[in-house]
Each structure stands twice: as structure tokens, then as C-alpha cells.
PDB file of C-alpha atoms in Angstrom:
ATOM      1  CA  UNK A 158     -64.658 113.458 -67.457  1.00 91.00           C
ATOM      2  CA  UNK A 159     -64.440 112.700 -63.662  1.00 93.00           C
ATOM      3  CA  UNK A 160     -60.812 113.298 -63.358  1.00 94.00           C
ATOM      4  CA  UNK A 161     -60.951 116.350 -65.931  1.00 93.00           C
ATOM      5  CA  UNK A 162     -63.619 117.855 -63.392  1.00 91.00           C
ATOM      6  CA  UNK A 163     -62.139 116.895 -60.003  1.00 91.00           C
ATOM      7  CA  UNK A 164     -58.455 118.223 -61.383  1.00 94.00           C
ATOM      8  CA  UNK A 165     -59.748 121.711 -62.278  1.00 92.00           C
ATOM      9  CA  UNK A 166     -59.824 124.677 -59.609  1.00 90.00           C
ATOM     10  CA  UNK A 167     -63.046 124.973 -57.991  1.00 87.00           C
ATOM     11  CA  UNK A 168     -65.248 128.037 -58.640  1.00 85.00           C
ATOM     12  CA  UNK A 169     -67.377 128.197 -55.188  1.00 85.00           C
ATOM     13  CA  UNK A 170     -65.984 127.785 -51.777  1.00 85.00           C
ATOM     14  CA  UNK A 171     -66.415 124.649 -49.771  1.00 81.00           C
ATOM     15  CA  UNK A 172     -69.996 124.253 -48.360  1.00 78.00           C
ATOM     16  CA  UNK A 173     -71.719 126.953 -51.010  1.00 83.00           C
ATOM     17  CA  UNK A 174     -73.668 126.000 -53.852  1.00 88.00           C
ATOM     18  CA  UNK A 175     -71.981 125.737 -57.085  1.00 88.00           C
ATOM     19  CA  UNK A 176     -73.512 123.699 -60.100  1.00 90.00           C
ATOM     20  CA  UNK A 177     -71.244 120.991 -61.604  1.00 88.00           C
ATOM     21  CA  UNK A 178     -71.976 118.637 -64.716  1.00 91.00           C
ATOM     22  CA  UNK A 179     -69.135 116.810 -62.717  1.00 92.00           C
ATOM     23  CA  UNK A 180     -71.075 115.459 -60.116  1.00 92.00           C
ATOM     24  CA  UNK A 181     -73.986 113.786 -62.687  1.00 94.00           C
ATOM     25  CA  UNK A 182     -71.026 111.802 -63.936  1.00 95.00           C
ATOM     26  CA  UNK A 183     -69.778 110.909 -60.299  1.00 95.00           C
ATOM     27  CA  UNK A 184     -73.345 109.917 -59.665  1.00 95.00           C
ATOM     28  CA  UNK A 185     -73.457 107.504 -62.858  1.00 96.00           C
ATOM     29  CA  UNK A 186     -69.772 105.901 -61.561  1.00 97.00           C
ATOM     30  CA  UNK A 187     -71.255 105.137 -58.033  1.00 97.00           C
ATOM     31  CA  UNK A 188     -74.559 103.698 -59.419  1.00 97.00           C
ATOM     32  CA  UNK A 189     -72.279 101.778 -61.576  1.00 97.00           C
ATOM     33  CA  UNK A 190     -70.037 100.739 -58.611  1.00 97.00           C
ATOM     34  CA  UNK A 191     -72.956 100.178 -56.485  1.00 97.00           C
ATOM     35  CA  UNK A 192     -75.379  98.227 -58.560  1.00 97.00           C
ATOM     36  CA  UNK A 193     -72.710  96.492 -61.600  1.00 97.00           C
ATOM     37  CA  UNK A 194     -74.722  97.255 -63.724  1.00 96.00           C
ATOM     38  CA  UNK A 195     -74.113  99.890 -67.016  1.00 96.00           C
ATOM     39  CA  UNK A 196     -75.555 103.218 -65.056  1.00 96.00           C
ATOM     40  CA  UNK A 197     -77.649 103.682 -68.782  1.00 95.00           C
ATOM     41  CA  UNK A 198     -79.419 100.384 -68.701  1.00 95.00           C
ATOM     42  CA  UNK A 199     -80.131 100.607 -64.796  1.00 96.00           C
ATOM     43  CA  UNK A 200     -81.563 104.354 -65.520  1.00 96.00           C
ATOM     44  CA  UNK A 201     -83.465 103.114 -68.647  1.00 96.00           C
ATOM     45  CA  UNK A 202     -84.698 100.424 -66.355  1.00 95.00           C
ATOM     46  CA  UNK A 203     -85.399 101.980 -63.122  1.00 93.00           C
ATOM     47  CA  UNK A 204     -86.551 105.632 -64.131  1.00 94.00           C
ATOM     48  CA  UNK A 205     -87.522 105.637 -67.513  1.00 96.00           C
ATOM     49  CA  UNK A 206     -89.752 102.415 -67.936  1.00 95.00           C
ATOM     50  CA  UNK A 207     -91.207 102.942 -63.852  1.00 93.00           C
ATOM     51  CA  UNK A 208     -91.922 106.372 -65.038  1.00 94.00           C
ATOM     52  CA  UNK A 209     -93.720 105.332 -68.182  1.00 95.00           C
ATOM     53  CA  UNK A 210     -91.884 107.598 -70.360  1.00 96.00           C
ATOM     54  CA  UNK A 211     -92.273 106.869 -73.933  1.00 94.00           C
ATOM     55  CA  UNK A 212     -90.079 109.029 -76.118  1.00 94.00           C
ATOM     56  CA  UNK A 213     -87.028 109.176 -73.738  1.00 95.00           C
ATOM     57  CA  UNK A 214     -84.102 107.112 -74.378  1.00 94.00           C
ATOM     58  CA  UNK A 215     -80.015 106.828 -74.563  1.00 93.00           C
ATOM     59  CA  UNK A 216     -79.439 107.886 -78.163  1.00 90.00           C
ATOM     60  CA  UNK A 217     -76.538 104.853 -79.641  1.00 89.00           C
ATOM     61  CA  UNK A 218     -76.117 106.730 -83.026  1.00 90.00           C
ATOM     62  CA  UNK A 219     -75.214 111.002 -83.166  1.00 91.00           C
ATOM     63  CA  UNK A 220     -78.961 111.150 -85.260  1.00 89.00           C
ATOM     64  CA  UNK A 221     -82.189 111.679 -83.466  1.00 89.00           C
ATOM     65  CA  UNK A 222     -84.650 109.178 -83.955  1.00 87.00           C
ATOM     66  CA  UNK A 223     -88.386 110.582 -85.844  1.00 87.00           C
ATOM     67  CA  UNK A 224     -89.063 114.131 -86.533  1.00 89.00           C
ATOM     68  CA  UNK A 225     -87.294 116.916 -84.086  1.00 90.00           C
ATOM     69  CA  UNK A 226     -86.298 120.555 -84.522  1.00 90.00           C
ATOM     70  CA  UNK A 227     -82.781 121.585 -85.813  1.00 93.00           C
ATOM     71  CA  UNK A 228     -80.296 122.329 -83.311  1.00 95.00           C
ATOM     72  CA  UNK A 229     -78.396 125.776 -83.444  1.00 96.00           C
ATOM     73  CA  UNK A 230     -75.240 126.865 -81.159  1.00 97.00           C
ATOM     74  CA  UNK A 231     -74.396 130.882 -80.636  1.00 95.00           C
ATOM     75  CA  UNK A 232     -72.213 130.239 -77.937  1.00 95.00           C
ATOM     76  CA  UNK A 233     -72.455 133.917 -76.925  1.00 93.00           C
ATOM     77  CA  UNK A 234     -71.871 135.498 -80.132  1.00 93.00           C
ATOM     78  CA  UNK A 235     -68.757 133.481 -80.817  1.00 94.00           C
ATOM     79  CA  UNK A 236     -70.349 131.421 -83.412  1.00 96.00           C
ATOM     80  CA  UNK A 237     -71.551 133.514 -86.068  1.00 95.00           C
ATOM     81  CA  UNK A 238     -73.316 132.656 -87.678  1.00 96.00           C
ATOM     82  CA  UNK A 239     -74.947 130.265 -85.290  1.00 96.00           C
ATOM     83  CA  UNK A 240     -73.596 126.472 -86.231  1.00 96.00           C
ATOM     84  CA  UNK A 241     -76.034 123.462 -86.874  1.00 96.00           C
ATOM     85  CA  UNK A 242     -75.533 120.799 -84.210  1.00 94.00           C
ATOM     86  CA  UNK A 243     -78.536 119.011 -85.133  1.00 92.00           C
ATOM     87  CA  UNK A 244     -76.639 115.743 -85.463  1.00 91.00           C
ATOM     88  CA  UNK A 245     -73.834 114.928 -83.371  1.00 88.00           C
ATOM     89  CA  UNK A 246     -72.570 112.447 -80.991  1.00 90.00           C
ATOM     90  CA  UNK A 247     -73.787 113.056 -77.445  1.00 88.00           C
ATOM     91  CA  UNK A 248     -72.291 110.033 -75.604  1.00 89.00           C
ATOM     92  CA  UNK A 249     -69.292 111.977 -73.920  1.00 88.00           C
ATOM     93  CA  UNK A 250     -71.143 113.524 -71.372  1.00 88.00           C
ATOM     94  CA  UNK A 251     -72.874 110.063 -70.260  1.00 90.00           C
ATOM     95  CA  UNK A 252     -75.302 110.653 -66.831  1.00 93.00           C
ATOM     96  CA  UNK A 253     -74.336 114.488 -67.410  1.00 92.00           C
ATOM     97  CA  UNK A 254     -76.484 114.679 -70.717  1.00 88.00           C
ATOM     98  CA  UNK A 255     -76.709 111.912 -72.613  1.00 90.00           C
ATOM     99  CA  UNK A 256     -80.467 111.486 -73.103  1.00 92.00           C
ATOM    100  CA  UNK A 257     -83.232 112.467 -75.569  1.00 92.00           C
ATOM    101  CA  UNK A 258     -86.670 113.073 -74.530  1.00 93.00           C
ATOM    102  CA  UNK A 259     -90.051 115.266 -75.748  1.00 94.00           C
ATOM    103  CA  UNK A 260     -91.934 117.733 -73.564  1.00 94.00           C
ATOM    104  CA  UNK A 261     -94.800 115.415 -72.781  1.00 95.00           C
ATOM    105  CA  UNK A 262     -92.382 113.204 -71.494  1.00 96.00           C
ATOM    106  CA  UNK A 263     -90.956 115.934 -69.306  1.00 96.00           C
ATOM    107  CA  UNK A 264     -94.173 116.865 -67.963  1.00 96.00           C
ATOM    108  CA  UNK A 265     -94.924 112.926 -67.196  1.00 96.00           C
ATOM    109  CA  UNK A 266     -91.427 112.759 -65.467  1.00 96.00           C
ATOM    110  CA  UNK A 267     -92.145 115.841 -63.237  1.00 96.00           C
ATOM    111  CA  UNK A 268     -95.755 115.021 -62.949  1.00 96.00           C
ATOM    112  CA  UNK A 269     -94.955 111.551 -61.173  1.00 95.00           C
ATOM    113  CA  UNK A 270     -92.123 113.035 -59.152  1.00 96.00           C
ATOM    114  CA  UNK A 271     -93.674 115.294 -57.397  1.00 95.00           C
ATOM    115  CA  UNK A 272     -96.852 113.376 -56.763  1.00 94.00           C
ATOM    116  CA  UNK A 273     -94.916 110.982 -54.890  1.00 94.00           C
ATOM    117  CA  UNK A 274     -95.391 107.711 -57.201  1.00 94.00           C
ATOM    118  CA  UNK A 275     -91.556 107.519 -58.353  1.00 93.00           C
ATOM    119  CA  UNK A 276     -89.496 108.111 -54.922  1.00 94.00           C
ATOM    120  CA  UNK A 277     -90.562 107.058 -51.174  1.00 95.00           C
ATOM    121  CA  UNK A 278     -91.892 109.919 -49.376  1.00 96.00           C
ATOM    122  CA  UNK A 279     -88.137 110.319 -47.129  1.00 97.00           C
ATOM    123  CA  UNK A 280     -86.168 109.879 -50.472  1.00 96.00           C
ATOM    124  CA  UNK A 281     -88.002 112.820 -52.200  1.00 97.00           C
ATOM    125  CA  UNK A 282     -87.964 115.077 -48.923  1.00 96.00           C
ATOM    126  CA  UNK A 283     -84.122 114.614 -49.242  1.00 97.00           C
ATOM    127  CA  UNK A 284     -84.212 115.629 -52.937  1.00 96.00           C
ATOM    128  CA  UNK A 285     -86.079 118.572 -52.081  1.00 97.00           C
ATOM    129  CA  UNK A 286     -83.691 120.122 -49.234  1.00 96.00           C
ATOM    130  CA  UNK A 287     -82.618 122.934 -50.911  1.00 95.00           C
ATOM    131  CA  UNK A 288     -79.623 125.388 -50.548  1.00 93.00           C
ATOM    132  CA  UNK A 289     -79.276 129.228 -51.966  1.00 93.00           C
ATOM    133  CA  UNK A 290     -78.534 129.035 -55.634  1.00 93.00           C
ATOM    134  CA  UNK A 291     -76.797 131.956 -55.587  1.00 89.00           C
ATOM    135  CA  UNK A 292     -75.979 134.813 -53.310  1.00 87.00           C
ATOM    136  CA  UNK A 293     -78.681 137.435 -52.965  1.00 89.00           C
ATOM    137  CA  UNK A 294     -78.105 141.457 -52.363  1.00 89.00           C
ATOM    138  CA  UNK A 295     -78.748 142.045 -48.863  1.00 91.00           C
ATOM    139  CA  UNK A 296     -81.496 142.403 -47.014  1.00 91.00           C
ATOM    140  CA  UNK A 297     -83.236 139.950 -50.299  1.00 91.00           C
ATOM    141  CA  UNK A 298     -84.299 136.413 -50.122  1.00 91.00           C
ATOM    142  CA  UNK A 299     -82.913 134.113 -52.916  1.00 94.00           C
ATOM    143  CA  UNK A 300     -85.342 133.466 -55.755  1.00 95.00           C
ATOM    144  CA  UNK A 301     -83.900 130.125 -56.532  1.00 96.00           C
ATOM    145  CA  UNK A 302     -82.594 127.432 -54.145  1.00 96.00           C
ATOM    146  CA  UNK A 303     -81.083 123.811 -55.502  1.00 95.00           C
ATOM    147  CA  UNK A 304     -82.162 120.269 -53.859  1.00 95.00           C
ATOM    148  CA  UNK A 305     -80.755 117.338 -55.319  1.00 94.00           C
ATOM    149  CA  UNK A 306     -80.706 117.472 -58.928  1.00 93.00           C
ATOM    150  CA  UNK A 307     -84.131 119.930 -58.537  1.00 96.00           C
ATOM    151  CA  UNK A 308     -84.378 123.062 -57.924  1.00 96.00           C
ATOM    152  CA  UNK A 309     -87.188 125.768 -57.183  1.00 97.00           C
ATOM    153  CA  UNK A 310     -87.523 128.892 -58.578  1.00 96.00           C
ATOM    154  CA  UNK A 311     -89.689 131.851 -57.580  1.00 95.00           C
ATOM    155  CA  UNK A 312     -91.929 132.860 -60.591  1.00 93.00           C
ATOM    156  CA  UNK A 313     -92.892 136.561 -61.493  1.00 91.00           C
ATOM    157  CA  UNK A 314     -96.577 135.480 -60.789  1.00 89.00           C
ATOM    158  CA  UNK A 315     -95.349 134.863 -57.299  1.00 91.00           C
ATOM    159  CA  UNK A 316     -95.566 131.322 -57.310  1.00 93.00           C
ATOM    160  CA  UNK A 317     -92.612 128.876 -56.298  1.00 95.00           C
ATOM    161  CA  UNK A 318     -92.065 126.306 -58.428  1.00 97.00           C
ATOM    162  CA  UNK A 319     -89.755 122.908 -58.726  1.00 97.00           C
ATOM    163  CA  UNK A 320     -87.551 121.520 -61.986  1.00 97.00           C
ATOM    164  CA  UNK A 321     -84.880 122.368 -63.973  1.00 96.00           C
ATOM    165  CA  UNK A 322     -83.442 123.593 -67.487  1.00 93.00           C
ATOM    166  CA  UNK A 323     -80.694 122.243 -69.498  1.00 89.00           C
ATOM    167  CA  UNK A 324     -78.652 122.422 -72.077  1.00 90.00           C
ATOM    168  CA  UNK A 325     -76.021 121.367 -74.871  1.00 91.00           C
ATOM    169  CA  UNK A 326     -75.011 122.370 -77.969  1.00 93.00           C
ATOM    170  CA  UNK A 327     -77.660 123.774 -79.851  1.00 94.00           C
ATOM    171  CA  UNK A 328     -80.115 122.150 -77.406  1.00 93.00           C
ATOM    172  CA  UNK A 329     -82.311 123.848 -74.518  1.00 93.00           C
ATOM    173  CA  UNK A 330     -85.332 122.456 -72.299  1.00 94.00           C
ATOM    174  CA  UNK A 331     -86.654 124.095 -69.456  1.00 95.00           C
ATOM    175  CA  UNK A 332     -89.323 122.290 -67.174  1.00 96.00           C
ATOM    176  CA  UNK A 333     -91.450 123.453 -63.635  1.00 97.00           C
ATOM    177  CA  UNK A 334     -94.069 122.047 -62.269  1.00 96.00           C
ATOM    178  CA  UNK A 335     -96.099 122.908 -59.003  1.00 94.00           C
ATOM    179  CA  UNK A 336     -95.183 121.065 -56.185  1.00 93.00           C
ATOM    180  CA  UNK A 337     -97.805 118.753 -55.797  1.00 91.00           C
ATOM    181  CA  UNK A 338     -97.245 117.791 -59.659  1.00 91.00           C
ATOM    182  CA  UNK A 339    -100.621 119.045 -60.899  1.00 91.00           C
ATOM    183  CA  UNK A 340     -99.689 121.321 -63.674  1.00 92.00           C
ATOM    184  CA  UNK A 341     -96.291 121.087 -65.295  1.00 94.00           C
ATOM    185  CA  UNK A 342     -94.626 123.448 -68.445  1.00 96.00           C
ATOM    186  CA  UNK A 343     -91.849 122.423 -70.638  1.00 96.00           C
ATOM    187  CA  UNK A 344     -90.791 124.419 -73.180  1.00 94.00           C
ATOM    188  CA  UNK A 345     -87.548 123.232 -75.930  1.00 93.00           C
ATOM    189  CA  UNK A 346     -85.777 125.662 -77.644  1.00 91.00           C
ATOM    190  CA  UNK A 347     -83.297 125.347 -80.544  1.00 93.00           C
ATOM    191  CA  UNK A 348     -80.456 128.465 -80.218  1.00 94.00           C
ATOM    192  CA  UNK A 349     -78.236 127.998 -77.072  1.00 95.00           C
ATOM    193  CA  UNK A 350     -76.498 130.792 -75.781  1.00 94.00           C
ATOM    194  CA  UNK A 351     -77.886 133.333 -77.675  1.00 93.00           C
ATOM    195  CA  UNK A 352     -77.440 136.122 -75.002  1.00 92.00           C
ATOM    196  CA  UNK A 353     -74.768 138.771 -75.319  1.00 93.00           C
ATOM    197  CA  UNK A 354     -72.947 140.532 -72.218  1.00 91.00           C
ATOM    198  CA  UNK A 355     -71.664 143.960 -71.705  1.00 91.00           C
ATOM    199  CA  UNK A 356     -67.798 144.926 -71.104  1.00 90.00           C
ATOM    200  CA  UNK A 357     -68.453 143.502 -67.131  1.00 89.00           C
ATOM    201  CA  UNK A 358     -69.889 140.432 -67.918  1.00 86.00           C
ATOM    202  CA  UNK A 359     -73.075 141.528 -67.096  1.00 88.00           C
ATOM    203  CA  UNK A 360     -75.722 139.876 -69.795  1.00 87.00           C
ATOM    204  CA  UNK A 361     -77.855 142.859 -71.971  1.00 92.00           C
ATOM    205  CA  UNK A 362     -81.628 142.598 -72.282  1.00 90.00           C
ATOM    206  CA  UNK A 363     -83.140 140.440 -74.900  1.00 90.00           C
ATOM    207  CA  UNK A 364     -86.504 139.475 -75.897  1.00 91.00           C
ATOM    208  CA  UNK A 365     -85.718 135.681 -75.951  1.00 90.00           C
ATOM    209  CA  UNK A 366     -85.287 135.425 -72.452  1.00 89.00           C
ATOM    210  CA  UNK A 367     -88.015 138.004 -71.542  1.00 90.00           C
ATOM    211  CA  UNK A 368     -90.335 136.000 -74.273  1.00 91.00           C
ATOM    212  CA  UNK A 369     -89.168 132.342 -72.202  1.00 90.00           C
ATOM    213  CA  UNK A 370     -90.282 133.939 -69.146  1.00 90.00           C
ATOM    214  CA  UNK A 371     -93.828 135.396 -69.865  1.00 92.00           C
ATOM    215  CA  UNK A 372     -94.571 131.834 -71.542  1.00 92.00           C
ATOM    216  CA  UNK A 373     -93.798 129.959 -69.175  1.00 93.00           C
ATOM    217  CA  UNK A 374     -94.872 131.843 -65.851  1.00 93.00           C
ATOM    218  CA  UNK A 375     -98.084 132.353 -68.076  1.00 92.00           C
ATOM    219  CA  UNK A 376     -98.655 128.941 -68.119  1.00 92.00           C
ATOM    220  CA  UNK A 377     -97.611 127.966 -64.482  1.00 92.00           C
ATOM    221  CA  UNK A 378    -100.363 130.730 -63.374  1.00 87.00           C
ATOM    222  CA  UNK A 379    -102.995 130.341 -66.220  1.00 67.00           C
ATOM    223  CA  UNK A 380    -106.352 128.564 -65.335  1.00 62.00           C
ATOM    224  CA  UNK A 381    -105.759 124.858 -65.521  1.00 52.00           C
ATOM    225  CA  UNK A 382    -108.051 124.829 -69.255  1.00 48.00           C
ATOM    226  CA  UNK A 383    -105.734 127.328 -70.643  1.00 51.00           C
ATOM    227  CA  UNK A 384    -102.618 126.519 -69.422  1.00 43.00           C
ATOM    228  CA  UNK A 385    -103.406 122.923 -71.131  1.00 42.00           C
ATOM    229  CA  UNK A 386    -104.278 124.381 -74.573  1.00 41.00           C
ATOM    230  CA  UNK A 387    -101.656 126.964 -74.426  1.00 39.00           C
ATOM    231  CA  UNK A 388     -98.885 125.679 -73.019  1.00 39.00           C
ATOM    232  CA  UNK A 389     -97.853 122.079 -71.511  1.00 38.00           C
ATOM    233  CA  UNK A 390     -97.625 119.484 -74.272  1.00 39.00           C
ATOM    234  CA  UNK A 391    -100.954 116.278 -73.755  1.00 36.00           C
ATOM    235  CA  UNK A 392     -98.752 113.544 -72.463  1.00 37.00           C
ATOM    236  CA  UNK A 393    -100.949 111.379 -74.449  1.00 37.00           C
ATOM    237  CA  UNK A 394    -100.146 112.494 -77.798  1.00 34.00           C
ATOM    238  CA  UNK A 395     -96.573 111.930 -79.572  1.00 35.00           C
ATOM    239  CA  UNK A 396     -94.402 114.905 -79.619  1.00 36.00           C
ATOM    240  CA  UNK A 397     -91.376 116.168 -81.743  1.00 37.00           C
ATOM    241  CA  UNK A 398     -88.250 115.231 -79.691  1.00 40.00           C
ATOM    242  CA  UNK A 399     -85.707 117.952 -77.887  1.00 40.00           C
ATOM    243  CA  UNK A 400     -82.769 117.056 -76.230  1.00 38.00           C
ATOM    244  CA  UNK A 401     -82.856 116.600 -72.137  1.00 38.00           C
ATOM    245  CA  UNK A 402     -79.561 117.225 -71.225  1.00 33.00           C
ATOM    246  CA  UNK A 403     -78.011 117.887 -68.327  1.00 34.00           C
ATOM    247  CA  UNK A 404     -79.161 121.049 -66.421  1.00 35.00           C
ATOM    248  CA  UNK A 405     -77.218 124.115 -66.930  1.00 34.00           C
ATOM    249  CA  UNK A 406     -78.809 126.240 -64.248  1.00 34.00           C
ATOM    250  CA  UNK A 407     -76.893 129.569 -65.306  1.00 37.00           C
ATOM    251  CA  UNK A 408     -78.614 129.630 -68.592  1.00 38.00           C
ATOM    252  CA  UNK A 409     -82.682 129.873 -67.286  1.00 37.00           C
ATOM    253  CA  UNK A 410     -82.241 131.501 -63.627  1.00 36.00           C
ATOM    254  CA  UNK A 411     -83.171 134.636 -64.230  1.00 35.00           C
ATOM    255  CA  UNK A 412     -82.568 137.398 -66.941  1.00 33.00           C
ATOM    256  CA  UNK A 413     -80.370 139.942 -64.319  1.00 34.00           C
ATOM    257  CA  UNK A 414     -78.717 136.749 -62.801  1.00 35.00           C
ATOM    258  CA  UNK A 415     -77.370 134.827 -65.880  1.00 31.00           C
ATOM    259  CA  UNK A 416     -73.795 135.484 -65.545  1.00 31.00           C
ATOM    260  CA  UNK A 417     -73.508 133.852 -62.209  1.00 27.00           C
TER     261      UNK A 417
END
């Protein structure tokens, strides 16, 4: 994967931002390299257990353990109908995606980040530097800017807002929280790449996307009671798993920005 992804022509010029599934499994070889240990067990270890997570783990068979939605792949219209990737083998993309979780885990995760009980204060200040996602019109300020492995994202309520969405295939999870981790959302869904583009490239309107949207800025700006009952999952209570995969920014940043 690491030589497939540093042999292939880059897509953003030196020193912009460009997202890369390369550079989760570059990060996995170096904590390998650094602590000899498998970058899994150390991440089970180190993250997972410190972070009390219950439900997430490093899947060893293609089948998801206990109950969990079905898993459906569009892949932009290609796919027709959409295929059933409910069970398959998720291993190849190692620190890149490898990984199941629920949403009351991701709250938990984000929850605990963000509070400041899972990094020192100077190693979460570096996470949180952020760059311009993408390159705005001018005279406009970007709505989304990416940290390390975090990003925030600029809300319709108005609020700003840190996390991060993923996907594989047939597999989608999209997570913010405020930034002093009191009130989290995480939404899974279960048909990837369901939008559809015009002759430019240029993705048409949909009411997924719109629907994703209102839900979860809903929930980000709802009272605290409702946003609970409505919205993020009780990270007490088991939940149906979803795939956590690696992030693929593109997919969530905004419905008029997706084909960057």
C-alpha cells in the first residue's frame, strides 16, 4: 500500500492540503518501526483500552461480530444495483481502515479527546493546527480546515466543530463534537457513494446529503436534552456496530464541495 501510494502522481502541490489514506498507513509503519510492536496491538492497547472503548476492535475474520446494519456500495452510480458488502475482508487497508466500532463508541472517543484526558495538552494543540481543506472563492474564508488526523468544519448553525467522516465499501460514519468535548453526534450510514455528478463533475442535489446535514447540525445546535434523545447514541448502552474506517473527507465536506 505504501509503495502503491508514494509511486502514484500526486494530486495537490507541495505544501497544500491534500487528503491521503497513504499517510494512515505510513503512520502505522513508523509506529511499528518506532515502538516493535504490531501497530494493531499497540493501537488496541494504547487508544482503544485508555479510551475505554468497548465495541471497537481489529476485525480477524471478513464477518462483523453481533448485530450491525447491511453494508451497500453505489460507487457513484456504477454499481447498479447497489452491491452488498456487508461481509468482506477489511485487513488490506490496515491503520487506513481497518477497524470496527459503534456510535457510542465514537462519541466516547471524541468526547475524551477533546476534553484533554487522552493526549497532553501540547500533543493535542499540535493535532489541532489546522490548514485550509480546500481552496475557497475569493474574498471567502474556508469552511473546513484539517489538523492532524481532525478536522473542523463550520456548521450551517454557525458553529465550528472538530472530527471526521469515513468511509469504505458500503460503510459511512461521520462524527463532530464541540471543542471542549461536551456534546458529540455520530451518525452511520449504509449506501456509500450514492451521489451522482453532472457532465463537469460537479455533484447534483440530493436529499441524502441535505437529510445528513440537517441531522446532524440539528443535533450539534439542539438543547443539550434534545440533542441526547434525538441524536448522539448513550455511551452507556450497547449499540449496533458500523464500520470506522478511515476518513474520506471528500465524501461529508459539504454538499457544493464534494467533488474536490
Amino acid at each position: 500500500m505504501a509503495r502503491l501510494g508514494l509511486a502514484a502522481k500526486p494530486v495537490a502541490k507541495r505544501g497544500t492540503y491534500s487528503y491521503s489514506n497513504t499517510n494512515y498507513i505510513l503512520a502505522g509503519l513508523i509506529l511499528e518501526r518506532v515502538t516493535g510492536q504490531d501497530a494493531e496491538a499497540y493501537i488496541t492497547r494504547n487508544v482503544i483500552r485508555k479510551a475505554g472503548l468497548r465495541h471497537t476492535y481489529f476485525p480477524r475474520t471478513a464477518a462483523i461480530k453481533g448485530p450491525h446494519a447491511g453494508m451497500y456500495e453505489s460507487m457513484y452510480g456504477l454499481i447498479d444495483p447497489p452491491r452488498d458488502y456487508s461481509e468482506y475482508d477489511m485487513s488490506w487497508g490496515g491503520t487506513a481502515g481497518a477497524m470496527v466500532s459503534t456510535m457510542a463508541d465514537l462519541n466516547d472517543f471524541y468526547r475524551r479527546l477533546l476534553s484533554g484526558k487522552l493526549l497532553p495538552a501540547a500533543q493535542l494543540r499540535e493535532m489541532k493546527t489546522t490548514v485550509p481543506a480546500y481552496e475557497p472563492e475569493p474574498g471567502e474564508e474556508p469552511a473546513m480546515r484539517y489538523g492532524l488526523g481532525i478536522y473542523t468544519l463550520k456548521m450551517p448553525n454557525g458553529g465550528w466543530y472538530w472530527g471526521h467522516d469515513g468511509g469504505v465499501f458500503g460503510a459511512g460514519t461521520w462524527s463532530l463534537s464541540s471543542e471542549d468535548g461536551r456534546r458529540q453526534v455520530s451518525i452511520g450510514y449504509n449506501l456509500m457513494k450514492y451521489q451522482r455528478f453532472d457532465e463537469q463533475g460537479k455533484p447534483l442535489p440530493d436529499p441524502i446529503t441535505d437529510a445528513l446535514y440537517a441531522y446532524v447540525d440539528g443535533a450539534l445546535a439542539a438543547p443539550a436534552g434534545k440533542a441526547r434523545r434525538g441524536a448522539a447514541a448513550r455511551s452507556d448502552a450497547p449499540a449496533p456496530a458500523a464500520v470506522a474506517p478511515a476518513p474520506l473527507v471528500a465524501t461529508l465536506v459539504a454538499p457544493e464541495q464534494l467533488h474536490r
